[in-house]
mmCIF file of C-alpha atoms in Angstrom:
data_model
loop_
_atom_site.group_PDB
_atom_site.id
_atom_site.type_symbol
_atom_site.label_atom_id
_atom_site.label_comp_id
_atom_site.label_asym_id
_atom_site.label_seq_id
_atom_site.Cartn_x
_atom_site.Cartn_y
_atom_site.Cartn_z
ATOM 1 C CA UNK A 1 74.160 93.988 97.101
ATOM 2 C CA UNK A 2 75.538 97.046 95.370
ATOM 3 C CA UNK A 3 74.729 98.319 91.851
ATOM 4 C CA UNK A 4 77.758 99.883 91.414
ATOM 5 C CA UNK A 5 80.116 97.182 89.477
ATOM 6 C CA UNK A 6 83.048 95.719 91.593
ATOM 7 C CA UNK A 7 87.087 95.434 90.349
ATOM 8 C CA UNK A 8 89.418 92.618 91.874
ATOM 9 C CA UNK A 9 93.063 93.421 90.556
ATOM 10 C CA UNK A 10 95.061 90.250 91.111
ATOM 11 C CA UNK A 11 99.319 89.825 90.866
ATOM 12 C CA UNK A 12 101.660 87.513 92.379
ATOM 13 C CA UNK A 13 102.756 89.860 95.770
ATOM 14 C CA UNK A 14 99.882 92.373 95.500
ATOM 15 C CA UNK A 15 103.049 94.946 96.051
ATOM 16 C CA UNK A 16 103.021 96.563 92.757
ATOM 17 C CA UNK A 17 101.008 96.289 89.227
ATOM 18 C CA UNK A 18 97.432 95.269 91.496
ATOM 19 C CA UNK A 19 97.933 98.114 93.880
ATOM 20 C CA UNK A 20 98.687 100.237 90.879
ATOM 21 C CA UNK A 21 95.982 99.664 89.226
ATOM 22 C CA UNK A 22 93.380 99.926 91.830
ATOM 23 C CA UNK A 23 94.684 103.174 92.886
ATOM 24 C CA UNK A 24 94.198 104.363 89.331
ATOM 25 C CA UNK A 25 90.993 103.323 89.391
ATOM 26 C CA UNK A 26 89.782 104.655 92.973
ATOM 27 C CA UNK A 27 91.265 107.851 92.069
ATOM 28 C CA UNK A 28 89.678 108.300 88.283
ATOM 29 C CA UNK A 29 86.683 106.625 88.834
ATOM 30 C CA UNK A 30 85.940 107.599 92.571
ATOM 31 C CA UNK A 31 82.589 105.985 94.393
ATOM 32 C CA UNK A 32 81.048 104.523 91.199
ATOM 33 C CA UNK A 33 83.135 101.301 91.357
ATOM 34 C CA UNK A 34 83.994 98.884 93.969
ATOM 35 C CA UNK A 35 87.880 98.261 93.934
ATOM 36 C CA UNK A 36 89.484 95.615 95.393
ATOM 37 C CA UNK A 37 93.471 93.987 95.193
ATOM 38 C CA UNK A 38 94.688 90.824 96.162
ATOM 39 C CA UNK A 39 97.948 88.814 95.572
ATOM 40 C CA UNK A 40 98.255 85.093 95.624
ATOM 41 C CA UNK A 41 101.270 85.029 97.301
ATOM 42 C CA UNK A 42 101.358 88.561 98.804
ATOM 43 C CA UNK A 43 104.669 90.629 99.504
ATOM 44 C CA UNK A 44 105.639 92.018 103.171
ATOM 45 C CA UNK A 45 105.456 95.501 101.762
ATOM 46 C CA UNK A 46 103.761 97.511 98.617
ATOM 47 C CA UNK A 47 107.121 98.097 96.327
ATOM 48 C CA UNK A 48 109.010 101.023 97.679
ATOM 49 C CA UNK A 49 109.247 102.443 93.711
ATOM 50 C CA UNK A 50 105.602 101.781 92.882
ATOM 51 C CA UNK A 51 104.948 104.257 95.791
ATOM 52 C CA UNK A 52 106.923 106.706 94.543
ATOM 53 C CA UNK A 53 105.676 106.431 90.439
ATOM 54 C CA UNK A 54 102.234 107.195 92.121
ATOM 55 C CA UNK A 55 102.858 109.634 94.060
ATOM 56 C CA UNK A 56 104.719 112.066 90.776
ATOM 57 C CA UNK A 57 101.061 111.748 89.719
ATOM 58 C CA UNK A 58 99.608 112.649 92.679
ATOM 59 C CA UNK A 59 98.597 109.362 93.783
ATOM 60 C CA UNK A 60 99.460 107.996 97.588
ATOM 61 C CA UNK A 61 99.779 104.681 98.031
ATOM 62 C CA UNK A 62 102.452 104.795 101.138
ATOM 63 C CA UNK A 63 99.751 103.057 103.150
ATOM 64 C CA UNK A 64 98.259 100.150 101.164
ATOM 65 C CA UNK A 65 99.296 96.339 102.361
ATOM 66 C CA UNK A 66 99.384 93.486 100.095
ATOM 67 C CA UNK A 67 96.689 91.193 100.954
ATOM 68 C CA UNK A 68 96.132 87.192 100.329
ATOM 69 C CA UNK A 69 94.016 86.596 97.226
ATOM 70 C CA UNK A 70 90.545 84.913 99.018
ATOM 71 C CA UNK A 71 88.019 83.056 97.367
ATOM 72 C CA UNK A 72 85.599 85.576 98.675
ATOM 73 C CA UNK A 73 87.129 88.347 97.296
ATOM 74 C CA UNK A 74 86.340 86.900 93.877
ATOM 75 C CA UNK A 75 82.901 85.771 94.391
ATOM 76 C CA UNK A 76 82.357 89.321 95.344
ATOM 77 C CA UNK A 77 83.476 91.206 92.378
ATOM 78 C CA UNK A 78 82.038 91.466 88.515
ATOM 79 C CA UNK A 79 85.744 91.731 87.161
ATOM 80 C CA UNK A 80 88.490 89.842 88.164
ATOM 81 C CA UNK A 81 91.752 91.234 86.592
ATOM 82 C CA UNK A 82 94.451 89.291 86.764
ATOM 83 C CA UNK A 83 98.321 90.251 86.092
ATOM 84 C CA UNK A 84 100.735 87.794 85.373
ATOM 85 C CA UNK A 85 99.562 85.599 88.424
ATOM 86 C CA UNK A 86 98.930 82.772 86.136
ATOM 87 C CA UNK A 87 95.900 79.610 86.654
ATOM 88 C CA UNK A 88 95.879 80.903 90.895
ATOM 89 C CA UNK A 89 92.774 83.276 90.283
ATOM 90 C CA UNK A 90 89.961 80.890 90.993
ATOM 91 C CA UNK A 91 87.687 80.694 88.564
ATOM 92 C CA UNK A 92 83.531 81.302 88.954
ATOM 93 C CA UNK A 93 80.678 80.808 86.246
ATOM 94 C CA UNK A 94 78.976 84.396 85.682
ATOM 95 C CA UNK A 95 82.478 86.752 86.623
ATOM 96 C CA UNK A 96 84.438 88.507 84.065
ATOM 97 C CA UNK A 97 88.058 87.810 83.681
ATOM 98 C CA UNK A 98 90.471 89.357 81.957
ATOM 99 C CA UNK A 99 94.401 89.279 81.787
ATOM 100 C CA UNK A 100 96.438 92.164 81.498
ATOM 101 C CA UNK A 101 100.081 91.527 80.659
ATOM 102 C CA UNK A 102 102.244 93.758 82.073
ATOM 103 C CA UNK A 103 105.760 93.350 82.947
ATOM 104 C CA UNK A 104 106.427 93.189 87.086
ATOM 105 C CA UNK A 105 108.033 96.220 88.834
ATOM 106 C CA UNK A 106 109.616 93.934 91.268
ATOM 107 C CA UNK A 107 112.799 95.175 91.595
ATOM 108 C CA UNK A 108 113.087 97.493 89.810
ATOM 109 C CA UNK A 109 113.654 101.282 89.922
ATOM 110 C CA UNK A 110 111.235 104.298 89.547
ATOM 111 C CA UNK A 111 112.668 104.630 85.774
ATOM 112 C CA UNK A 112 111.056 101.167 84.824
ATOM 113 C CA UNK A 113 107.825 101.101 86.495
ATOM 114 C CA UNK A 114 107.160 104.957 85.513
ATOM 115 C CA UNK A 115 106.238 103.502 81.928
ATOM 116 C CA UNK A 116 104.329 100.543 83.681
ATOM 117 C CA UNK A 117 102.441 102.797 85.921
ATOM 118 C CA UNK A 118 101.705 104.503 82.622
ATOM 119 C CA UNK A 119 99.969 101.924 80.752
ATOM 120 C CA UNK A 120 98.150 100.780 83.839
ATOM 121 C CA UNK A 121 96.574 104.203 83.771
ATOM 122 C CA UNK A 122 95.372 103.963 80.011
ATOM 123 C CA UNK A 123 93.681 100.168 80.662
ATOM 124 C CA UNK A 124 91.706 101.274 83.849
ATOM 125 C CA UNK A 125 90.380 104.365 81.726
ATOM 126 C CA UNK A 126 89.546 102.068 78.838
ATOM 127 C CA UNK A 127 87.741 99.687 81.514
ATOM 128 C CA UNK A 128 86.048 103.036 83.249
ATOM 129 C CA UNK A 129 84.506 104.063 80.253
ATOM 130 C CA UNK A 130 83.191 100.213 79.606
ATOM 131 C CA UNK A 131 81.529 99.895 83.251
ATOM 132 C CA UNK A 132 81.447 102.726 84.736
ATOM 133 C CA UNK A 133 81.041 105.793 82.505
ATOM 134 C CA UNK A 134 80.979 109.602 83.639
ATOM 135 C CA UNK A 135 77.039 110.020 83.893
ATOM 136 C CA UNK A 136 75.918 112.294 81.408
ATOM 137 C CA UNK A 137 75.237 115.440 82.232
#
């Protein structure tokens, strides 16, 4: 069992806001969480424009999958995050939950999910500095 804390991200197609955000939070919070994504009804493809909004900061996410949203996965983490997915993110006594509502990128263009990928980034630094702050130094 790991004592660093654990981060499911959970959307509909796991193509767009989940990837987003656990990109974010591999890349600003780097080995001292556990990051996971899941989708429960996962796309064929992570969305061609969320790629791209991620990768004008830096960010590559060309090789990510969506992947099926597993009761596993969610026994396994501390947080579950969900994102507009709705009741599908099963629920277990002792996990965190929290929703974040944020408006879908799914077909859309660069333009709208630059703003998206935006406040993604300010939520997984608020939820860094809550369970997994810089150590000090």
């Amino acid at each position: 069992m790991s004592d660093k804390p654990s981060v499911l991200f959970v959307c509909v197609h796991n193509a767009g806001r989940s990837q987003m955000a656990a990109a974010w939070l591999t890349h600003l919070a780097g080995d001292r969480v556990e990051v996971r994504s899941a989708g429960s009804n996962p796309g064929k493809e992570v969305n061609p424009a969320a790629v791209e909004a991620m990768a004008e900061v830096g960010i590559d996410i060309s090789a990510e999958t969506p992947k099926i949203l597993t009761v596993d996965a969610v026994k396994e983490s501390d947080v579950c995050i969900t994102m507009g997915c709705g009741d599908t993110c099963p629920v277990f006594p002792g996990k965190r939950y929290l929703d974040w509502k944020l408006e879908d990128p799914a077909g859309q263009g660069v333009q709208a999910v630059r703003p998206i990928r935006d406040e993604i980034k300010v939520l997984v630094e608020g939820l860094i500095a809550e369970i997994a702050p810089e150590p000090e130094a």
